[in-house]
Amino acid sequence: MITLRFFFNLCVLLGLVAASPAYAQSRGETEIAFQKWLSATVAPDAEKRGVTQPTLQRAFAGLTLDWTLPDLAPPGQPGREEPQRQAEFQGPARYFDEGKVKSLAQGGRSRFRSLSRTLAEVETRYGVPPSIVLAIWGRESGYGAAKLPYSAIRALATEAFMGARKENFYPELLAALEILEGDHIALKEMKSSWAGALGQPQFLPSKYLTTAVDFDKNGRRDIWNSVPDTLGSIANFLKQNGWQPGVGWGFEVSLPPEITCSLEGPDQGRPMTDWLAMGIRNADGTPINARAQKQTMHLLMPAGRYGPAFLVSDNFYVLKTYNESDLYALFIGHLSDRIRSNAGAFLGRWADVGGFRRSDVRAMQQRLEARGVDVGSADGLVGYKTRNAVGAWQTAKGVPPTCFPDAALLKQIR
């Protein structure tokens, strides 16, 4: 006989099973929900932005979810921590692999010569040096050689529907549909990275709409196939974000041991004369050129005391608008120098820092935030505010500041 207690326990058990990941929404059910979402949510929002029904029908015809993409959180399944897929999450030594830098520098110098006329016209119009434009082009797509295997609409629609960061991808999906409406690129040629970054400059669709240019004057802003459009668009992006013509990005320096690494960051800029008074010199020990002494410069130490130090201008932070990473902006500046003047590698050495998880950094940041410490953002990345917070904690504990954590320090800082 089935007792009331047995029936109650059975219901509880069934409830627990139904909530488990094994009983999550099936792929078929998710695909059906995806189609409903396209018609009920995406289409009306796109129409409000001027996208017509023929364009929507063309974009959505046969469209299915791409289950191979990273960062997915399908309905009924628990979310996953954002994976550390970007190179910016790696240690600096790997990021500045000399073989890769040298190869890109050689490719950039070759194109500096072959595209000299176009590059000169780009600099005249936007004020951005050819070497900077080439460095970004080389870093983003290997001067156009990198293959973009994803359909931009499919990738963006998938991430906007069931990605771990839906709110970031949904506006980009709508912007991509606007690009199709403008007939700048055929749907089958609209290729992107898995995260929807478009063409040779790797613009997100929203950035394409505001900064891509038709530099070759053929009626289309084609950053997939046109080198002039690609170069002009990169330069226009930097100009719109405040690039100052005639100002370099920065240079490597020798930092005396008595200068604290916690002076780093864009909010602690000082006239060059102040840095000189502290004893900062060029990386090779020679005096810094007097012509730049009135310029405001900022200390940059991406690995704290475990790597080279730099003085950078406001243009360095313009480079960061392209990719919000100190290492990325430094890579572009360094590659630009090696394209322009055949400069060598950094004189300072990168220690083997890292070896911790992004979640460990985030946990440390959250503990510091709870104490009222400004770490910038508890995002798991060791940005300059987090580096300064680490240095301040070390100083308060009587430890020589390194301004960069290791696995043990992440657990100690509270």
CSV table of C-alpha atoms in Angstrom, one decimal:
chain,number,residue,atom,x,y,z
A,1,MET,CA,0.0,0.0,0.0
A,2,ILE,CA,1.3,3.5,-0.9
A,3,THR,CA,1.2,5.5,2.3
A,4,LEU,CA,0.8,9.3,2.4
A,5,ARG,CA,4.4,9.7,3.6
A,6,PHE,CA,5.7,7.6,0.8
A,7,PHE,CA,3.7,9.6,-1.7
A,8,PHE,CA,5.0,12.9,-0.2
A,9,ASN,CA,8.6,11.7,-0.3
A,10,LEU,CA,8.2,10.5,-3.9
A,11,CYS,CA,6.9,14.0,-4.9
A,12,VAL,CA,9.9,15.6,-3.2
A,13,LEU,CA,12.3,13.2,-5.0
A,14,LEU,CA,10.6,13.9,-8.4
A,15,GLY,CA,10.8,17.6,-7.7
A,16,LEU,CA,14.5,17.4,-7.1
A,17,VAL,CA,15.1,15.3,-10.2
A,18,ALA,CA,13.1,17.7,-12.4
A,19,ALA,CA,15.3,20.6,-11.2
A,20,SER,CA,18.6,18.8,-12.0
A,21,PRO,CA,20.7,19.6,-15.1
A,22,ALA,CA,19.8,16.2,-16.6
A,23,TYR,CA,16.3,17.4,-17.0
A,24,ALA,CA,17.2,20.8,-18.4
A,25,GLN,CA,15.5,22.1,-21.5
A,26,SER,CA,16.5,19.9,-24.5
A,27,ARG,CA,18.3,21.3,-27.5
A,28,GLY,CA,15.2,20.9,-29.6
A,29,GLU,CA,13.1,22.9,-27.2
A,30,THR,CA,15.8,25.5,-27.0
A,31,GLU,CA,15.9,25.9,-30.8
A,32,ILE,CA,12.1,26.3,-30.8
A,33,ALA,CA,12.4,29.0,-28.1
A,34,PHE,CA,15.1,30.7,-30.1
A,35,GLN,CA,12.9,31.0,-33.1
A,36,LYS,CA,10.1,32.5,-31.0
A,37,TRP,CA,12.6,34.9,-29.6
A,38,LEU,CA,13.8,36.0,-33.0
A,39,SER,CA,10.3,36.8,-34.2
A,40,ALA,CA,8.8,38.2,-30.9
A,41,THR,CA,11.8,40.1,-29.5
A,42,VAL,CA,14.6,40.7,-32.0
A,43,ALA,CA,12.5,41.5,-35.1
A,44,PRO,CA,10.4,44.3,-33.4
A,45,ASP,CA,13.5,45.8,-31.8
A,46,ALA,CA,15.4,45.8,-35.1
A,47,GLU,CA,12.5,47.3,-36.9
A,48,LYS,CA,12.6,50.3,-34.5
A,49,ARG,CA,16.2,50.8,-35.7
A,50,GLY,CA,15.2,50.9,-39.3
A,51,VAL,CA,15.8,47.3,-40.3
A,52,THR,CA,13.2,46.2,-42.8
A,53,GLN,CA,11.3,42.9,-43.1
A,54,PRO,CA,13.2,41.7,-46.2
A,55,THR,CA,16.5,42.1,-44.4
A,56,LEU,CA,15.2,40.3,-41.3
A,57,GLN,CA,13.9,37.5,-43.4
A,58,ARG,CA,17.2,37.1,-45.2
A,59,ALA,CA,19.1,37.2,-41.9
A,60,PHE,CA,16.9,34.7,-40.1
A,61,ALA,CA,16.3,32.2,-42.9
A,62,GLY,CA,17.6,28.8,-41.7
A,63,LEU,CA,19.2,30.5,-38.7
A,64,THR,CA,20.0,28.0,-35.8
A,65,LEU,CA,22.0,28.3,-32.6
A,66,ASP,CA,25.7,27.6,-32.7
A,67,TRP,CA,26.3,25.2,-29.8
A,68,THR,CA,30.1,25.1,-30.4
A,69,LEU,CA,30.6,28.7,-29.0
A,70,PRO,CA,32.1,29.3,-25.6
A,71,ASP,CA,30.5,31.2,-22.8
A,72,LEU,CA,27.1,29.6,-23.3
A,73,ALA,CA,24.5,29.2,-20.5
A,74,PRO,CA,21.5,27.4,-22.2
A,75,PRO,CA,18.1,27.6,-20.5
A,76,GLY,CA,17.7,25.3,-17.6
A,77,GLN,CA,21.4,24.8,-17.1
A,78,PRO,CA,23.6,26.5,-14.5
A,79,GLY,CA,25.8,29.4,-15.6
A,80,ARG,CA,29.5,29.0,-16.0
A,81,GLU,CA,32.3,31.3,-15.1
A,82,GLU,CA,33.7,33.2,-18.0
A,83,PRO,CA,36.6,31.3,-19.5
A,84,GLN,CA,40.0,32.8,-19.7
A,85,ARG,CA,40.2,32.6,-23.5
A,86,GLN,CA,41.7,35.9,-24.4
A,87,ALA,CA,45.5,36.3,-24.6
A,88,GLU,CA,45.3,39.3,-22.3
A,89,PHE,CA,44.5,36.9,-19.4
A,90,GLN,CA,47.9,35.2,-19.8
A,91,GLY,CA,51.2,36.3,-18.3
A,92,PRO,CA,53.1,39.2,-20.0
A,93,ALA,CA,56.1,37.0,-21.0
A,94,ARG,CA,53.8,34.8,-23.2
A,95,TYR,CA,51.9,37.8,-24.5
A,96,PHE,CA,55.1,39.4,-25.8
A,97,ASP,CA,56.5,36.3,-27.3
A,98,GLU,CA,59.5,37.6,-29.3
A,99,GLY,CA,59.0,35.3,-32.3
A,100,LYS,CA,55.5,36.6,-32.7
A,101,VAL,CA,56.5,40.3,-32.2
A,102,LYS,CA,59.4,40.0,-34.6
A,103,SER,CA,57.2,38.4,-37.3
A,104,LEU,CA,54.5,41.0,-37.0
A,105,ALA,CA,57.2,43.8,-37.1
A,106,GLN,CA,58.6,42.4,-40.3
A,107,GLY,CA,55.2,42.2,-41.9
A,108,GLY,CA,54.4,45.7,-40.8
A,109,ARG,CA,57.7,47.2,-42.2
A,110,SER,CA,56.9,45.5,-45.5
A,111,ARG,CA,53.4,47.0,-45.7
A,112,PHE,CA,54.8,50.3,-44.5
A,113,ARG,CA,56.6,50.5,-47.8
A,114,SER,CA,54.0,48.9,-50.1
A,115,LEU,CA,51.1,50.9,-48.7
A,116,SER,CA,53.0,54.1,-48.1
A,117,ARG,CA,50.7,56.3,-50.2
A,118,THR,CA,47.5,55.1,-48.5
A,119,LEU,CA,49.0,55.3,-45.1
A,120,ALA,CA,50.1,58.9,-45.7
A,121,GLU,CA,46.6,59.8,-46.8
A,122,VAL,CA,45.2,58.2,-43.7
A,123,GLU,CA,47.6,60.1,-41.4
A,124,THR,CA,46.8,63.4,-43.2
A,125,ARG,CA,43.1,62.9,-42.6
A,126,TYR,CA,43.1,61.4,-39.1
A,127,GLY,CA,46.4,62.3,-37.5
A,128,VAL,CA,47.4,58.8,-36.6
A,129,PRO,CA,50.9,57.5,-37.5
A,130,PRO,CA,51.1,54.7,-40.0
A,131,SER,CA,53.0,52.5,-37.6
A,132,ILE,CA,50.2,52.6,-35.0
A,133,VAL,CA,47.6,51.8,-37.6
A,134,LEU,CA,49.7,48.9,-39.0
A,135,ALA,CA,50.3,47.6,-35.5
A,136,ILE,CA,46.6,47.3,-34.7
A,137,TRP,CA,45.9,45.8,-38.1
A,138,GLY,CA,48.7,43.2,-37.5
A,139,ARG,CA,47.6,42.4,-34.0
A,140,GLU,CA,43.9,42.0,-34.8
A,141,SER,CA,44.0,40.0,-38.0
A,142,GLY,CA,47.6,39.4,-39.1
A,143,TYR,CA,47.3,42.1,-41.7
A,144,GLY,CA,44.1,40.5,-43.0
A,145,ALA,CA,45.4,37.0,-43.2
A,146,ALA,CA,43.5,35.6,-40.2
A,147,LYS,CA,40.5,33.5,-41.1
A,148,LEU,CA,37.1,34.5,-39.6
A,149,PRO,CA,35.2,31.2,-39.4
A,150,TYR,CA,31.9,32.4,-37.9
A,151,SER,CA,28.8,33.9,-39.3
A,152,ALA,CA,28.4,37.2,-37.4
A,153,ILE,CA,24.7,37.0,-37.2
A,154,ARG,CA,24.6,33.4,-36.0
A,155,ALA,CA,27.4,34.0,-33.4
A,156,LEU,CA,25.8,37.2,-32.1
A,157,ALA,CA,22.3,35.7,-32.0
A,158,THR,CA,23.5,32.6,-30.2
A,159,GLU,CA,25.4,34.7,-27.5
A,160,ALA,CA,22.5,37.2,-27.2
A,161,PHE,CA,20.0,34.4,-26.7
A,162,MET,CA,21.8,32.0,-24.4
A,163,GLY,CA,25.3,33.4,-23.7
A,164,ALA,CA,26.6,34.0,-20.2
A,165,ARG,CA,26.7,37.8,-21.1
A,166,LYS,CA,23.4,38.2,-23.0
A,167,GLU,CA,23.1,41.9,-22.1
A,168,ASN,CA,26.4,42.7,-23.9
A,169,PHE,CA,25.6,40.8,-27.1
A,170,TYR,CA,22.0,41.8,-27.7
A,171,PRO,CA,22.8,45.4,-28.7
A,172,GLU,CA,25.5,44.1,-31.0
A,173,LEU,CA,23.1,41.7,-32.7
A,174,LEU,CA,20.8,44.6,-33.5
A,175,ALA,CA,23.7,46.7,-34.7
A,176,ALA,CA,24.8,43.8,-37.0
A,177,LEU,CA,21.3,43.7,-38.5
A,178,GLU,CA,21.6,47.5,-39.2
A,179,ILE,CA,24.9,46.8,-41.1
A,180,LEU,CA,23.0,44.3,-43.3
A,181,GLU,CA,20.3,46.8,-43.9
A,182,GLY,CA,22.9,49.3,-45.1
A,183,ASP,CA,24.1,46.7,-47.6
A,184,HIS,CA,27.7,47.1,-46.7
A,185,ILE,CA,28.5,43.4,-46.9
A,186,ALA,CA,26.6,40.3,-48.1
A,187,LEU,CA,25.2,38.1,-45.4
A,188,LYS,CA,27.4,35.1,-46.4
A,189,GLU,CA,30.5,37.3,-46.3
A,190,MET,CA,29.7,38.9,-42.9
A,191,LYS,CA,32.3,36.9,-41.0
A,192,SER,CA,33.4,37.5,-37.4
A,193,SER,CA,35.2,36.0,-34.4
A,194,TRP,CA,33.1,33.9,-32.0
A,195,ALA,CA,32.3,37.0,-30.1
A,196,GLY,CA,31.0,38.9,-33.2
A,197,ALA,CA,34.0,41.1,-33.8
A,198,LEU,CA,33.9,42.0,-37.5
A,199,GLY,CA,36.5,42.0,-40.3
A,200,GLN,CA,40.1,42.9,-40.4
A,201,PRO,CA,40.0,45.6,-37.6
A,202,GLN,CA,37.8,43.3,-35.4
A,203,PHE,CA,35.2,46.0,-34.8
A,204,LEU,CA,32.1,45.1,-32.8
A,205,PRO,CA,29.0,46.0,-34.9
A,206,SER,CA,28.2,49.1,-32.8
A,207,LYS,CA,31.7,50.4,-33.4
A,208,TYR,CA,31.4,49.6,-37.1
A,209,LEU,CA,28.3,51.8,-37.3
A,210,THR,CA,30.0,54.8,-35.7
A,211,THR,CA,33.6,54.6,-36.9
A,212,ALA,CA,34.0,52.5,-40.1
A,213,VAL,CA,34.8,54.6,-43.2
A,214,ASP,CA,34.6,54.2,-46.9
A,215,PHE,CA,38.2,55.2,-47.5
A,216,ASP,CA,38.4,53.8,-51.0
A,217,LYS,CA,35.2,55.7,-52.0
A,218,ASN,CA,33.4,52.7,-53.6
A,219,GLY,CA,30.2,53.3,-51.7
A,220,ARG,CA,30.6,50.6,-49.0
A,221,ARG,CA,32.4,50.5,-45.7
A,222,ASP,CA,34.1,47.1,-46.3
A,223,ILE,CA,36.4,46.2,-43.5
A,224,TRP,CA,36.4,42.6,-44.6
A,225,ASN,CA,38.0,43.0,-48.0
A,226,SER,CA,39.2,46.6,-48.5
A,227,VAL,CA,42.6,47.4,-47.1
A,228,PRO,CA,42.0,51.2,-47.4
A,229,ASP,CA,38.7,50.9,-45.6
A,230,THR,CA,40.4,48.9,-42.9
A,231,LEU,CA,43.3,51.3,-42.4
A,232,GLY,CA,41.1,54.4,-42.5
A,233,SER,CA,38.6,52.8,-40.1
A,234,ILE,CA,41.3,52.0,-37.5
A,235,ALA,CA,42.6,55.5,-37.7
A,236,ASN,CA,39.2,57.1,-37.4
A,237,PHE,CA,38.4,55.0,-34.4
A,238,LEU,CA,41.5,56.3,-32.6
A,239,LYS,CA,40.8,59.9,-33.7
A,240,GLN,CA,37.2,59.7,-32.4
A,241,ASN,CA,38.6,58.5,-29.0
A,242,GLY,CA,41.0,61.4,-28.6
A,243,TRP,CA,44.3,60.5,-30.3
A,244,GLN,CA,46.6,63.5,-30.2
A,245,PRO,CA,48.7,63.9,-33.4
A,246,GLY,CA,52.4,64.3,-32.8
A,247,VAL,CA,52.4,62.7,-29.4
A,248,GLY,CA,54.1,59.3,-28.9
A,249,TRP,CA,52.5,56.5,-26.9
A,250,GLY,CA,55.3,56.3,-24.3
A,251,PHE,CA,58.7,54.5,-23.7
A,252,GLU,CA,60.4,52.1,-21.4
A,253,VAL,CA,62.2,53.5,-18.4
A,254,SER,CA,64.4,52.5,-15.5
A,255,LEU,CA,62.6,53.0,-12.2
A,256,PRO,CA,64.7,53.6,-9.1
A,257,PRO,CA,63.9,51.1,-6.3
A,258,GLU,CA,62.8,53.9,-3.9
A,259,ILE,CA,59.9,54.9,-6.2
A,260,THR,CA,56.8,53.0,-5.2
A,261,CYS,CA,55.0,51.1,-7.9
A,262,SER,CA,51.7,52.3,-6.5
A,263,LEU,CA,52.1,55.6,-8.4
A,264,GLU,CA,50.9,53.9,-11.5
A,265,GLY,CA,47.8,54.8,-13.5
A,266,PRO,CA,46.0,57.4,-15.6
A,267,ASP,CA,44.8,59.2,-12.6
A,268,GLN,CA,48.3,59.9,-11.2
A,269,GLY,CA,49.9,61.7,-14.2
A,270,ARG,CA,52.7,64.1,-13.5
A,271,PRO,CA,54.8,66.5,-15.7
A,272,MET,CA,57.9,64.8,-17.0
A,273,THR,CA,60.0,67.1,-14.8
A,274,ASP,CA,58.5,65.5,-11.7
A,275,TRP,CA,59.5,62.0,-12.9
A,276,LEU,CA,62.9,63.2,-13.8
A,277,ALA,CA,63.3,64.7,-10.3
A,278,MET,CA,62.6,61.3,-8.9
A,279,GLY,CA,65.5,59.8,-10.8
A,280,ILE,CA,63.6,58.0,-13.6
A,281,ARG,CA,65.8,57.5,-16.7
A,282,ASN,CA,65.6,55.7,-20.0
A,283,ALA,CA,65.6,51.9,-19.8
A,284,ASP,CA,69.3,51.9,-20.8
A,285,GLY,CA,70.2,54.4,-18.1
A,286,THR,CA,70.7,57.4,-20.3
A,287,PRO,CA,68.9,60.7,-19.5
A,288,ILE,CA,65.4,61.3,-21.0
A,289,ASN,CA,65.2,63.7,-23.9
A,290,ALA,CA,64.6,67.2,-22.7
A,291,ARG,CA,62.0,68.0,-25.4
A,292,ALA,CA,59.3,65.9,-23.6
A,293,GLN,CA,59.9,67.4,-20.1
A,294,LYS,CA,56.7,69.5,-20.0
A,295,GLN,CA,54.4,66.7,-21.1
A,296,THR,CA,52.2,64.9,-18.6
A,297,MET,CA,53.2,61.3,-18.4
A,298,HIS,CA,51.9,58.3,-16.4
A,299,LEU,CA,53.7,55.4,-14.8
A,300,LEU,CA,52.8,52.0,-16.3
A,301,MET,CA,53.9,48.7,-14.7
A,302,PRO,CA,51.7,45.9,-16.0
A,303,ALA,CA,53.4,43.3,-13.9
A,304,GLY,CA,54.3,45.5,-11.0
A,305,ARG,CA,57.9,45.1,-9.9
A,306,TYR,CA,58.0,41.7,-11.8
A,307,GLY,CA,58.4,43.4,-15.2
A,308,PRO,CA,59.6,46.5,-17.1
A,309,ALA,CA,58.3,50.0,-16.3
A,310,PHE,CA,57.1,52.6,-18.7
A,311,LEU,CA,56.1,56.2,-18.9
A,312,VAL,CA,53.1,56.6,-21.1
A,313,SER,CA,51.2,59.5,-22.6
A,314,ASP,CA,47.4,60.0,-22.8
A,315,ASN,CA,47.6,58.4,-26.3
A,316,PHE,CA,48.4,55.1,-24.5
A,317,TYR,CA,45.0,55.3,-22.9
A,318,VAL,CA,43.4,56.0,-26.3
A,319,LEU,CA,44.9,52.7,-27.5
A,320,LYS,CA,43.1,51.1,-24.5
A,321,THR,CA,39.8,52.1,-26.0
A,322,TYR,CA,40.4,49.6,-28.7
A,323,ASN,CA,40.9,46.8,-26.2
A,324,GLU,CA,40.6,47.5,-22.5
A,325,SER,CA,43.9,45.8,-21.6
A,326,ASP,CA,47.2,47.4,-20.5
A,327,LEU,CA,49.1,44.5,-22.2
A,328,TYR,CA,47.2,45.0,-25.5
A,329,ALA,CA,47.9,48.8,-25.6
A,330,LEU,CA,51.5,48.2,-24.7
A,331,PHE,CA,51.8,45.5,-27.4
A,332,ILE,CA,50.5,48.0,-30.0
A,333,GLY,CA,52.9,50.7,-28.9
A,334,HIS,CA,55.9,48.4,-28.8
A,335,LEU,CA,55.0,46.8,-32.2
A,336,SER,CA,54.6,50.3,-33.6
A,337,ASP,CA,58.1,51.3,-32.5
A,338,ARG,CA,59.5,48.1,-34.1
A,339,ILE,CA,57.7,48.8,-37.4
A,340,ARG,CA,58.8,52.4,-37.5
A,341,SER,CA,62.4,52.3,-36.3
A,342,ASN,CA,63.3,48.6,-36.2
A,343,ALA,CA,63.7,48.9,-32.4
A,344,GLY,CA,64.5,45.8,-30.3
A,345,ALA,CA,62.8,44.0,-27.5
A,346,PHE,CA,62.2,45.5,-24.1
A,347,LEU,CA,65.3,45.7,-21.9
A,348,GLY,CA,63.4,44.8,-18.8
A,349,ARG,CA,62.5,41.2,-18.2
A,350,TRP,CA,59.1,39.7,-17.4
A,351,ALA,CA,59.1,37.4,-14.4
A,352,ASP,CA,56.9,34.2,-14.6
A,353,VAL,CA,53.9,35.8,-12.9
A,354,GLY,CA,50.4,34.4,-12.9
A,355,GLY,CA,49.6,30.8,-12.0
A,356,PHE,CA,46.3,31.7,-10.4
A,357,ARG,CA,42.6,31.6,-11.5
A,358,ARG,CA,40.6,34.6,-12.5
A,359,SER,CA,38.0,33.6,-9.8
A,360,ASP,CA,40.8,33.9,-7.2
A,361,VAL,CA,41.6,37.4,-8.2
A,362,ARG,CA,37.9,38.3,-8.2
A,363,ALA,CA,37.5,36.9,-4.7
A,364,MET,CA,40.4,39.1,-3.5
A,365,GLN,CA,39.0,42.1,-5.2
A,366,GLN,CA,35.6,41.6,-3.6
A,367,ARG,CA,37.2,41.4,-0.1
A,368,LEU,CA,39.0,44.6,-0.7
A,369,GLU,CA,35.9,46.3,-2.0
A,370,ALA,CA,34.1,45.3,1.2
A,371,ARG,CA,36.7,47.3,3.0
A,372,GLY,CA,36.1,50.3,0.8
A,373,VAL,CA,39.2,49.8,-1.4
A,374,ASP,CA,38.9,50.9,-5.0
A,375,VAL,CA,40.1,48.0,-7.2
A,376,GLY,CA,38.5,49.4,-10.3
A,377,SER,CA,36.1,46.5,-10.9
A,378,ALA,CA,35.8,43.0,-9.3
A,379,ASP,CA,36.3,41.4,-12.7
A,380,GLY,CA,39.1,39.0,-12.0
A,381,LEU,CA,41.7,41.0,-14.0
A,382,VAL,CA,44.8,42.6,-12.5
A,383,GLY,CA,44.3,46.1,-13.7
A,384,TYR,CA,46.2,49.2,-12.5
A,385,LYS,CA,43.8,49.9,-9.6
A,386,THR,CA,44.1,46.3,-8.4
A,387,ARG,CA,47.9,46.5,-8.7
A,388,ASN,CA,47.9,49.7,-6.7
A,389,ALA,CA,45.6,48.2,-4.0
A,390,VAL,CA,48.0,45.2,-3.8
A,391,GLY,CA,51.0,47.6,-3.4
A,392,ALA,CA,49.2,49.6,-0.7
A,393,TRP,CA,48.3,46.5,1.2
A,394,GLN,CA,51.9,45.3,1.1
A,395,THR,CA,53.2,48.7,2.3
A,396,ALA,CA,50.7,48.7,5.2
A,397,LYS,CA,52.0,45.2,6.2
A,398,GLY,CA,55.6,46.4,6.0
A,399,VAL,CA,56.4,44.3,3.0
A,400,PRO,CA,58.3,45.7,0.0
A,401,PRO,CA,55.6,46.5,-2.5
A,402,THR,CA,55.5,44.5,-5.7
A,403,CYS,CA,52.1,45.7,-6.8
A,404,PHE,CA,51.3,42.3,-8.3
A,405,PRO,CA,49.8,39.2,-6.6
A,406,ASP,CA,50.9,35.6,-6.6
A,407,ALA,CA,48.7,32.7,-5.6
A,408,ALA,CA,49.7,32.9,-1.9
A,409,LEU,CA,49.2,36.7,-1.8
A,410,LEU,CA,45.7,36.4,-3.2
A,411,LYS,CA,44.7,34.3,-0.2
A,412,GLN,CA,46.5,36.6,2.3
A,413,ILE,CA,45.0,39.9,1.2
A,414,ARG,CA,41.9,40.6,3.2
